[in-house]
Amino acid sequence: MQNLQEKVALVTGASTGVGEEIALHLYQCGATVFITGRNEISLQTAANKIDQSGERVIPLVMDVTSHEQFKAAITQIEQQCGALHYLVNNAGITGPHGVTIEDYPLADWDAVIATDVSGTFYGLKYGLPAIVRAGGGAVVNLSACNGVTGIAGISPYTAAKHAVLGLTRATALEYAQKGVRINAIGPGYVATPNIMNLPTETQVWMASTHPMGRMATREEIAKTVAFLLSDDSSFITGAFIPVDGGYTAQ
């Protein structure tokens, strides 16, 4: 387990699923973790579940599609803890599935791009200067296996996750000599609580798309994030790390 003692992290979209597990693992590694989400009740529930003391997991109700709210969150973290060392841009939505581009609702396109692309951009825009002020640190952006492949029926999500890689690589170059490393990971299907509530045949199909024949666990994603934030990956920046059981190797 990585040593993140005395570090401060921000994980967006962390009230459930992969984001919640990332927050839990960073907390277990010793970090103080701010978690964001739009639903105050579910966010507080997640914070209480991870840290019953309420001292090292702090919920921030925030919508990543609002640059004002993102900027205010970074300011609050710096005022409350004195620094921000790590940022995990996890918040994202997939939008409708199985819809061709000609039939794709414009409102859903706007929502996916606002959350997945603009939300990541705002995190980098306001988070990176804060990390520099703290003396350096690292960022992990959540792309997906279809950040490097095409998947029919979810073209906006596919476009968004490709865009996350572009933001990752460009900002990694901009901050390579400023003490901040910026990387992206590409999960395949992950066995989150929501996925495990889907019909069994759907879960079987999802698992079958990975050459390893199963879905990722949330812990496997969280441990990869912690590695990329930690000094154990001190010479890795601008990278895309698939965590997809071989999906993108096909």
Short mmCIF file of C-alpha atoms in Angstrom, two decimals:
data_model
loop_
_atom_site.label_atom_id
_atom_site.label_comp_id
_atom_site.label_asym_id
_atom_site.label_seq_id
_atom_site.Cartn_x
_atom_site.Cartn_y
_atom_site.Cartn_z
CA MET A 1 0.00 0.00 0.00
CA GLN A 2 1.30 3.46 -0.96
CA ASN A 3 2.22 5.95 1.75
CA LEU A 4 0.15 9.11 1.30
CA GLN A 5 0.47 10.37 4.85
CA GLU A 6 0.00 14.13 5.30
CA LYS A 7 -1.25 14.51 1.72
CA VAL A 8 -4.55 16.07 0.64
CA ALA A 9 -6.54 14.62 -2.24
CA LEU A 10 -9.70 15.57 -4.13
CA VAL A 11 -11.79 12.85 -5.79
CA THR A 12 -14.75 13.95 -7.89
CA GLY A 13 -17.86 11.84 -8.31
CA ALA A 14 -17.04 9.86 -5.18
CA SER A 15 -20.42 9.27 -3.55
CA THR A 16 -20.67 5.80 -5.05
CA GLY A 17 -19.05 3.30 -7.41
CA VAL A 18 -15.43 3.57 -8.48
CA GLY A 19 -15.01 7.07 -7.04
CA GLU A 20 -16.08 5.93 -3.58
CA GLU A 21 -13.58 3.08 -3.68
CA ILE A 22 -10.79 5.39 -4.80
CA ALA A 23 -11.55 7.70 -1.88
CA LEU A 24 -11.55 4.75 0.52
CA HIS A 25 -8.18 3.49 -0.70
CA LEU A 26 -6.53 6.92 -0.57
CA TYR A 27 -7.87 7.31 2.96
CA GLN A 28 -6.41 3.91 3.89
CA CYS A 29 -3.08 5.08 2.44
CA GLY A 30 -3.12 7.97 4.90
CA ALA A 31 -4.42 10.89 2.83
CA THR A 32 -7.04 13.44 3.80
CA VAL A 33 -9.65 13.07 1.07
CA PHE A 34 -12.23 15.57 -0.13
CA ILE A 35 -15.02 13.87 -2.06
CA THR A 36 -17.53 15.57 -4.34
CA GLY A 37 -20.95 14.77 -5.71
CA ARG A 38 -24.25 16.47 -6.43
CA ASN A 39 -26.38 14.58 -3.92
CA GLU A 40 -25.68 15.75 -0.39
CA ILE A 41 -27.25 12.73 1.32
CA SER A 42 -25.41 10.08 -0.69
CA LEU A 43 -22.18 12.05 -0.41
CA GLN A 44 -22.42 12.32 3.36
CA THR A 45 -23.31 8.62 3.57
CA ALA A 46 -20.16 7.72 1.63
CA ALA A 47 -18.01 9.97 3.80
CA ASN A 48 -19.41 8.46 7.01
CA LYS A 49 -18.88 4.93 5.70
CA ILE A 50 -15.24 5.57 4.88
CA ASP A 51 -14.30 7.67 7.90
CA GLN A 52 -16.67 7.59 10.86
CA SER A 53 -14.58 10.22 12.66
CA GLY A 54 -15.29 12.75 9.91
CA GLU A 55 -11.75 14.05 10.20
CA ARG A 56 -10.06 12.83 7.01
CA VAL A 57 -12.90 12.34 4.52
CA ILE A 58 -14.71 15.61 3.85
CA PRO A 59 -17.76 15.82 1.57
CA LEU A 60 -18.13 18.77 -0.78
CA VAL A 61 -21.44 19.12 -2.61
CA MET A 62 -20.38 20.21 -6.08
CA ASP A 63 -21.35 19.90 -9.73
CA VAL A 64 -18.27 19.43 -11.90
CA THR A 65 -20.07 21.06 -14.84
CA SER A 66 -19.88 24.40 -12.99
CA HIS A 67 -16.51 26.10 -13.22
CA GLU A 68 -17.53 28.46 -10.41
CA GLN A 69 -18.25 25.55 -8.08
CA PHE A 70 -15.01 23.78 -9.01
CA LYS A 71 -12.95 26.91 -8.39
CA ALA A 72 -14.70 27.47 -5.06
CA ALA A 73 -14.03 23.85 -4.02
CA ILE A 74 -10.30 24.19 -4.67
CA THR A 75 -10.24 27.44 -2.71
CA GLN A 76 -12.05 25.80 0.21
CA ILE A 77 -9.62 22.88 0.28
CA GLU A 78 -6.61 25.19 0.36
CA GLN A 79 -8.16 27.33 3.08
CA GLN A 80 -9.16 24.33 5.17
CA CYS A 81 -6.04 22.15 4.78
CA GLY A 82 -3.43 24.55 3.46
CA ALA A 83 -2.69 22.55 0.32
CA LEU A 84 -3.93 20.22 -2.41
CA HIS A 85 -1.50 17.51 -3.51
CA TYR A 86 -3.60 15.05 -5.53
CA LEU A 87 -6.56 15.34 -7.88
CA VAL A 88 -8.62 12.47 -9.28
CA ASN A 89 -11.01 13.56 -12.02
CA ASN A 90 -13.39 10.65 -11.74
CA ALA A 91 -16.85 12.18 -12.24
CA GLY A 92 -18.45 11.10 -15.51
CA ILE A 93 -21.62 9.92 -17.20
CA THR A 94 -22.06 7.60 -20.17
CA GLY A 95 -25.32 8.93 -21.61
CA PRO A 96 -27.72 6.71 -23.58
CA HIS A 97 -26.45 3.39 -24.92
CA GLY A 98 -27.19 1.82 -28.28
CA VAL A 99 -28.11 5.09 -29.98
CA THR A 100 -26.66 6.03 -33.37
CA ILE A 101 -25.30 9.53 -33.75
CA GLU A 102 -28.18 10.68 -35.98
CA ASP A 103 -30.69 9.72 -33.29
CA TYR A 104 -28.65 10.88 -30.32
CA PRO A 105 -30.49 13.58 -28.31
CA LEU A 106 -28.68 16.91 -28.30
CA ALA A 107 -29.40 17.42 -24.60
CA ASP A 108 -27.63 14.14 -23.78
CA TRP A 109 -24.64 15.12 -25.91
CA ASP A 110 -24.38 18.40 -24.01
CA ALA A 111 -24.63 16.61 -20.65
CA VAL A 112 -21.91 14.06 -21.47
CA ILE A 113 -19.49 16.67 -22.79
CA ALA A 114 -20.19 19.06 -19.89
CA THR A 115 -19.54 16.37 -17.29
CA ASP A 116 -16.78 14.26 -18.80
CA VAL A 117 -14.79 16.84 -20.76
CA SER A 118 -15.53 20.24 -19.23
CA GLY A 119 -15.56 18.73 -15.74
CA THR A 120 -12.06 17.34 -16.30
CA PHE A 121 -10.91 20.62 -17.85
CA TYR A 122 -12.15 22.64 -14.86
CA GLY A 123 -10.42 20.26 -12.47
CA LEU A 124 -7.14 20.71 -14.29
CA LYS A 125 -7.56 24.47 -14.76
CA TYR A 126 -8.11 25.15 -11.06
CA GLY A 127 -6.46 22.11 -9.49
CA LEU A 128 -3.07 22.22 -11.19
CA PRO A 129 -2.08 25.70 -9.93
CA ALA A 130 -3.10 24.62 -6.42
CA ILE A 131 -0.92 21.50 -6.64
CA VAL A 132 2.00 23.65 -7.80
CA ARG A 133 1.43 25.96 -4.83
CA ALA A 134 1.60 22.89 -2.56
CA GLY A 135 5.05 22.04 -3.90
CA GLY A 136 3.97 19.42 -6.42
CA GLY A 137 1.89 16.29 -6.66
CA ALA A 138 -0.06 14.30 -9.19
CA VAL A 139 -3.33 14.00 -11.10
CA VAL A 140 -5.17 10.94 -12.39
CA ASN A 141 -7.91 11.41 -14.97
CA LEU A 142 -10.47 8.67 -15.53
CA SER A 143 -10.70 7.89 -19.22
CA ALA A 144 -11.93 4.44 -20.30
CA CYS A 145 -10.99 1.57 -22.57
CA ASN A 146 -12.98 3.39 -25.27
CA GLY A 147 -10.71 6.37 -24.78
CA VAL A 148 -8.51 4.58 -27.35
CA THR A 149 -11.13 2.47 -29.17
CA GLY A 150 -14.47 3.09 -30.82
CA ILE A 151 -17.70 1.67 -29.45
CA ALA A 152 -20.83 2.00 -31.55
CA GLY A 153 -23.93 3.40 -29.91
CA ILE A 154 -22.18 5.65 -27.38
CA SER A 155 -20.28 8.02 -29.66
CA PRO A 156 -20.46 11.07 -27.33
CA TYR A 157 -19.03 9.07 -24.41
CA THR A 158 -16.35 7.65 -26.69
CA ALA A 159 -15.49 11.15 -27.92
CA ALA A 160 -15.40 12.46 -24.36
CA LYS A 161 -13.03 9.77 -23.13
CA HIS A 162 -10.74 10.39 -26.11
CA ALA A 163 -10.78 14.08 -25.14
CA VAL A 164 -9.76 13.22 -21.59
CA LEU A 165 -6.62 11.62 -23.01
CA GLY A 166 -5.87 14.75 -25.01
CA LEU A 167 -6.19 16.90 -21.91
CA THR A 168 -4.00 14.46 -19.98
CA ARG A 169 -1.19 14.43 -22.50
CA ALA A 170 -1.15 18.17 -23.19
CA THR A 171 -1.21 19.19 -19.52
CA ALA A 172 1.39 16.55 -18.64
CA LEU A 173 3.76 18.31 -21.03
CA GLU A 174 2.85 21.74 -19.67
CA TYR A 175 3.55 20.71 -16.07
CA ALA A 176 6.41 18.22 -16.57
CA GLN A 177 8.91 20.67 -15.08
CA LYS A 178 6.54 22.14 -12.51
CA GLY A 179 6.45 19.16 -10.19
CA VAL A 180 3.09 17.75 -11.25
CA ARG A 181 2.59 14.41 -12.99
CA ILE A 182 -0.66 13.87 -14.92
CA ASN A 183 -1.79 10.44 -16.10
CA ALA A 184 -4.98 8.71 -17.21
CA ILE A 185 -6.35 5.24 -16.68
CA GLY A 186 -8.73 3.30 -18.89
CA PRO A 187 -10.97 0.91 -16.99
CA GLY A 188 -13.00 -1.72 -18.74
CA TYR A 189 -16.24 -2.87 -17.15
CA VAL A 190 -16.04 -2.65 -13.37
CA ALA A 191 -18.11 -4.67 -10.91
CA THR A 192 -19.70 -1.68 -9.19
CA PRO A 193 -22.90 -2.02 -7.15
CA ASN A 194 -24.91 -0.58 -10.06
CA ILE A 195 -23.41 -3.06 -12.52
CA MET A 196 -24.04 -5.94 -10.14
CA ASN A 197 -27.73 -4.98 -10.09
CA LEU A 198 -28.01 -5.52 -13.84
CA PRO A 199 -29.48 -8.77 -15.22
CA THR A 200 -27.13 -11.74 -14.94
CA GLU A 201 -26.90 -12.15 -18.70
CA THR A 202 -25.73 -8.54 -19.03
CA GLN A 203 -23.04 -9.09 -16.40
CA VAL A 204 -21.89 -12.25 -18.17
CA TRP A 205 -21.65 -10.39 -21.48
CA MET A 206 -19.66 -7.56 -19.88
CA ALA A 207 -17.21 -10.01 -18.35
CA SER A 208 -16.86 -11.84 -21.66
CA THR A 209 -15.64 -8.73 -23.49
CA HIS A 210 -12.42 -8.87 -21.47
CA PRO A 211 -9.87 -11.52 -22.51
CA MET A 212 -9.36 -12.30 -18.81
CA GLY A 213 -13.02 -13.34 -18.69
CA ARG A 214 -14.16 -11.19 -15.78
CA MET A 215 -14.84 -7.60 -14.81
CA ALA A 216 -12.44 -5.45 -12.83
CA THR A 217 -13.00 -5.01 -9.13
CA ARG A 218 -13.30 -1.51 -7.76
CA GLU A 219 -10.22 -2.20 -5.63
CA GLU A 220 -8.11 -2.90 -8.72
CA ILE A 221 -9.01 0.51 -10.15
CA ALA A 222 -8.37 2.27 -6.83
CA LYS A 223 -4.97 0.65 -6.34
CA THR A 224 -3.89 1.73 -9.84
CA VAL A 225 -4.93 5.30 -9.07
CA ALA A 226 -3.00 5.28 -5.77
CA PHE A 227 0.10 3.96 -7.56
CA LEU A 228 -0.05 6.76 -10.14
CA LEU A 229 -0.48 9.39 -7.44
CA SER A 230 2.34 8.05 -5.29
CA ASP A 231 6.09 8.49 -5.61
CA ASP A 232 6.28 4.87 -6.76
CA SER A 233 5.40 6.22 -10.22
CA SER A 234 7.70 9.23 -10.02
CA PHE A 235 8.88 9.00 -13.66
CA ILE A 236 5.47 8.38 -15.22
CA THR A 237 3.58 11.29 -16.74
CA GLY A 238 1.38 11.72 -19.79
CA ALA A 239 0.62 8.00 -19.75
CA PHE A 240 -2.55 6.05 -20.44
CA ILE A 241 -2.78 2.90 -18.34
CA PRO A 242 -5.46 0.41 -19.41
CA VAL A 243 -7.06 -1.47 -16.52
CA ASP A 244 -9.24 -3.56 -18.77
CA GLY A 245 -8.30 -7.22 -18.57
CA GLY A 246 -6.79 -7.07 -22.07
CA TYR A 247 -9.73 -5.36 -23.81
CA THR A 248 -7.62 -2.80 -25.68
CA ALA A 249 -5.00 -5.42 -26.63
CA GLN A 250 -7.45 -7.17 -28.92
#
